[in-house]
Amino acid sequence: MDQKEPYRPSDRQLVERVLSGNTRAFGMIIKDTETLVAQIVFRMIAGHDQRRDVAQDIYVKVFQKLESFRFQSKLSTWIARIAYNTCINQLEKNKSTPSLLVDQILYETSSEDDTSHWEPADASDLVDELIQEEFSGLLQSALERLPPLYKLLITLYHQQELSYHQICEIVALPEGTVKSYLFRARRMLRDRIQTIYNQGI
């Protein structure tokens, strides 16, 4: 006899319980989103201690702002947006401002790379093969060399399997821009993987 799926409260129920003083409900929110938040923090922030502090700051902000959540998106997406903004603020404190992050991306992008040229990469692409191998050491090494936003987009799309719509809500960029940046990130990743691979031969 098939076992029934365990009951899970809806986003609205969890939020209402937290706002009424139920700390266990907030624990459930943390448990449901900690992997996504950890991925965002890990891709954008360097250093174990700083990552831990940023992650704590994120959930403090989530708790403080929960009353303002209007259920216009999934709760996890809203929390991911807070995580992204918190990381951007931390990078700004580290003397790497959001504008510099964008400049770094644009600097590494040729003029021919506009969004009209975006198309999904071929399924046989080396990057796809490595992604299917659960982020191998080779992929991880190449990924760490990408700009923070590119690392994040690769992670959200390929590892967290978020939709373009969800990613756009998190990083506050138009879908065409997200697709274009993701295409560029994959190409940079492929080139760097190929370079690392060739050096090892």
Short mmCIF file of C-alpha atoms in Angstrom, two decimals:
data_model
loop_
_atom_site.label_atom_id
_atom_site.label_comp_id
_atom_site.label_asym_id
_atom_site.label_seq_id
_atom_site.Cartn_x
_atom_site.Cartn_y
_atom_site.Cartn_z
CA MET A 1 0.00 0.00 0.00
CA ASP A 2 1.38 3.37 -1.07
CA GLN A 3 2.33 5.74 1.66
CA LYS A 4 0.77 9.18 1.52
CA GLU A 5 3.01 12.19 1.05
CA PRO A 6 3.56 13.97 4.39
CA TYR A 7 1.38 17.03 4.81
CA ARG A 8 3.16 20.29 4.12
CA PRO A 9 1.57 23.64 4.93
CA SER A 10 1.21 26.13 2.07
CA ASP A 11 3.36 29.25 1.87
CA ARG A 12 0.45 31.31 3.14
CA GLN A 13 -0.13 28.98 6.10
CA LEU A 14 3.55 29.04 7.04
CA VAL A 15 3.73 32.81 6.86
CA GLU A 16 0.56 33.22 8.91
CA ARG A 17 1.89 30.82 11.55
CA VAL A 18 5.20 32.66 11.81
CA LEU A 19 3.44 36.01 12.11
CA SER A 20 1.31 34.57 14.91
CA GLY A 21 4.44 33.59 16.82
CA ASN A 22 5.02 30.00 15.72
CA THR A 23 8.80 29.58 15.64
CA ARG A 24 8.58 26.00 14.33
CA ALA A 25 6.94 27.35 11.19
CA PHE A 26 9.91 29.63 10.59
CA GLY A 27 12.17 26.62 11.06
CA MET A 28 10.23 24.88 8.28
CA ILE A 29 10.77 27.90 6.02
CA ILE A 30 14.50 27.77 6.71
CA LYS A 31 14.62 24.02 6.04
CA ASP A 32 12.71 24.44 2.77
CA THR A 33 14.97 27.20 1.45
CA GLU A 34 18.40 26.69 3.02
CA THR A 35 19.83 24.78 0.05
CA LEU A 36 18.83 27.50 -2.41
CA VAL A 37 20.08 30.26 -0.11
CA ALA A 38 23.34 28.41 0.50
CA GLN A 39 23.92 28.07 -3.25
CA ILE A 40 23.39 31.79 -3.80
CA VAL A 41 25.71 32.74 -0.95
CA PHE A 42 28.36 30.19 -1.96
CA ARG A 43 28.46 31.41 -5.57
CA MET A 44 28.66 35.10 -4.72
CA ILE A 45 30.58 35.36 -1.45
CA ALA A 46 34.13 34.17 -0.76
CA GLY A 47 35.28 32.97 2.65
CA HIS A 48 33.59 30.55 5.05
CA ASP A 49 33.09 33.01 7.91
CA GLN A 50 31.66 35.71 5.67
CA ARG A 51 29.31 33.22 4.00
CA ARG A 52 28.03 32.12 7.41
CA ASP A 53 27.46 35.73 8.51
CA VAL A 54 25.68 36.60 5.26
CA ALA A 55 23.43 33.53 5.51
CA GLN A 56 22.45 34.49 9.05
CA ASP A 57 21.78 38.06 7.94
CA ILE A 58 19.55 36.78 5.14
CA TYR A 59 17.24 34.90 7.50
CA VAL A 60 17.14 37.78 9.95
CA LYS A 61 15.93 39.97 7.08
CA VAL A 62 13.42 37.32 5.99
CA PHE A 63 11.96 37.21 9.49
CA GLN A 64 11.85 41.00 9.76
CA LYS A 65 10.27 41.47 6.33
CA LEU A 66 7.92 38.50 6.32
CA GLU A 67 4.91 40.66 7.11
CA SER A 68 5.52 42.53 3.83
CA PHE A 69 5.40 39.35 1.69
CA ARG A 70 2.40 39.66 -0.63
CA PHE A 71 2.36 36.12 -2.17
CA GLN A 72 2.96 37.48 -5.68
CA SER A 73 5.67 34.85 -6.12
CA LYS A 74 6.71 31.65 -4.40
CA LEU A 75 8.03 32.23 -0.90
CA SER A 76 11.30 30.53 -1.86
CA THR A 77 11.75 32.93 -4.79
CA TRP A 78 11.11 35.93 -2.53
CA ILE A 79 13.67 34.64 -0.04
CA ALA A 80 16.16 34.00 -2.85
CA ARG A 81 15.71 37.61 -3.93
CA ILE A 82 16.55 38.77 -0.39
CA ALA A 83 19.59 36.46 -0.45
CA TYR A 84 20.77 37.91 -3.76
CA ASN A 85 20.35 41.51 -2.58
CA THR A 86 22.13 40.74 0.69
CA CYS A 87 25.06 39.25 -1.23
CA ILE A 88 25.20 42.29 -3.52
CA ASN A 89 25.27 44.55 -0.45
CA GLN A 90 28.09 42.49 1.03
CA LEU A 91 30.07 42.69 -2.21
CA GLU A 92 29.58 46.45 -2.14
CA LYS A 93 31.00 46.52 1.39
CA ASN A 94 33.91 44.48 0.06
CA LYS A 95 34.58 47.25 -2.48
CA SER A 96 32.97 45.35 -5.35
CA THR A 97 29.88 47.37 -6.16
CA PRO A 98 26.93 46.09 -8.21
CA SER A 99 27.90 48.42 -11.04
CA LEU A 100 31.39 46.93 -11.11
CA LEU A 101 29.90 43.45 -11.26
CA VAL A 102 27.94 44.45 -14.33
CA ASP A 103 30.97 46.21 -15.84
CA GLN A 104 32.99 43.03 -15.37
CA ILE A 105 30.36 41.06 -17.24
CA LEU A 106 30.10 43.57 -20.09
CA TYR A 107 33.87 43.87 -20.37
CA GLU A 108 34.15 40.14 -21.01
CA THR A 109 31.38 40.20 -23.61
CA SER A 110 31.94 41.05 -27.27
CA SER A 111 29.59 43.39 -29.11
CA GLU A 112 28.16 40.54 -31.19
CA ASP A 113 26.72 38.85 -28.10
CA ASP A 114 23.34 40.52 -27.94
CA THR A 115 20.23 38.72 -26.79
CA SER A 116 18.97 38.14 -30.33
CA HIS A 117 21.76 35.59 -30.82
CA TRP A 118 20.79 33.54 -27.78
CA GLU A 119 19.96 29.92 -28.33
CA PRO A 120 20.13 26.80 -26.14
CA ALA A 121 23.48 25.03 -26.20
CA ASP A 122 23.74 21.69 -27.95
CA ALA A 123 22.94 18.71 -25.73
CA SER A 124 26.32 17.16 -26.52
CA ASP A 125 28.17 20.23 -25.26
CA LEU A 126 30.99 19.45 -22.83
CA VAL A 127 29.36 21.69 -20.22
CA ASP A 128 26.11 19.70 -20.39
CA GLU A 129 28.00 16.43 -19.96
CA LEU A 130 29.81 17.74 -16.90
CA ILE A 131 26.62 19.17 -15.42
CA GLN A 132 25.03 15.73 -15.75
CA GLU A 133 27.93 14.39 -13.71
CA GLU A 134 26.79 16.49 -10.72
CA PHE A 135 29.25 19.38 -11.03
CA SER A 136 32.51 17.50 -11.40
CA GLY A 137 35.77 18.85 -10.06
CA LEU A 138 36.69 20.16 -13.52
CA LEU A 139 33.44 22.06 -13.84
CA GLN A 140 33.71 23.37 -10.28
CA SER A 141 37.20 24.71 -10.94
CA ALA A 142 36.12 26.51 -14.10
CA LEU A 143 32.91 27.79 -12.51
CA GLU A 144 34.78 29.51 -9.69
CA ARG A 145 36.58 31.69 -12.25
CA LEU A 146 33.39 33.24 -13.60
CA PRO A 147 32.01 36.62 -12.42
CA PRO A 148 29.68 36.20 -9.41
CA LEU A 149 26.47 36.81 -11.38
CA TYR A 150 27.44 34.29 -14.03
CA LYS A 151 28.23 31.67 -11.37
CA LEU A 152 24.86 32.32 -9.81
CA LEU A 153 22.90 32.03 -13.07
CA ILE A 154 24.58 28.73 -13.96
CA THR A 155 23.77 27.39 -10.49
CA LEU A 156 20.15 28.57 -10.38
CA TYR A 157 19.33 27.30 -13.86
CA HIS A 158 21.27 24.04 -14.03
CA GLN A 159 21.66 22.90 -10.44
CA GLN A 160 18.57 24.35 -8.77
CA GLU A 161 16.55 23.93 -12.00
CA LEU A 162 14.69 27.20 -11.56
CA SER A 163 12.67 28.63 -14.43
CA TYR A 164 13.72 31.77 -16.27
CA HIS A 165 10.78 33.56 -14.66
CA GLN A 166 11.97 32.63 -11.15
CA ILE A 167 15.55 33.63 -11.93
CA CYS A 168 14.38 36.99 -13.31
CA GLU A 169 12.49 37.64 -10.08
CA ILE A 170 15.59 36.84 -8.03
CA VAL A 171 18.15 38.92 -9.93
CA ALA A 172 15.72 41.65 -11.14
CA LEU A 173 16.75 41.40 -14.78
CA PRO A 174 14.62 40.98 -17.93
CA GLU A 175 14.27 37.46 -19.29
CA GLY A 176 16.17 38.30 -22.47
CA THR A 177 19.09 39.58 -20.42
CA VAL A 178 19.09 36.50 -18.20
CA LYS A 179 19.10 34.24 -21.27
CA SER A 180 21.89 36.23 -22.87
CA TYR A 181 24.01 36.25 -19.69
CA LEU A 182 23.40 32.53 -19.22
CA PHE A 183 24.49 31.85 -22.80
CA ARG A 184 27.65 33.89 -22.30
CA ALA A 185 28.32 32.19 -18.97
CA ARG A 186 28.01 28.75 -20.56
CA ARG A 187 30.34 29.73 -23.37
CA MET A 188 32.92 31.17 -20.97
CA LEU A 189 32.59 28.04 -18.86
CA ARG A 190 33.04 25.79 -21.87
CA ASP A 191 36.15 27.71 -23.00
CA ARG A 192 37.71 27.59 -19.55
CA ILE A 193 36.93 23.91 -19.10
CA GLN A 194 38.57 23.23 -22.45
CA THR A 195 41.64 25.24 -21.41
CA ILE A 196 41.94 23.38 -18.09
CA TYR A 197 41.44 20.04 -19.88
CA ASN A 198 44.10 20.83 -22.49
CA GLN A 199 46.57 21.87 -19.78
CA GLY A 200 46.07 18.52 -18.11
CA ILE A 201 46.81 16.51 -21.26
#
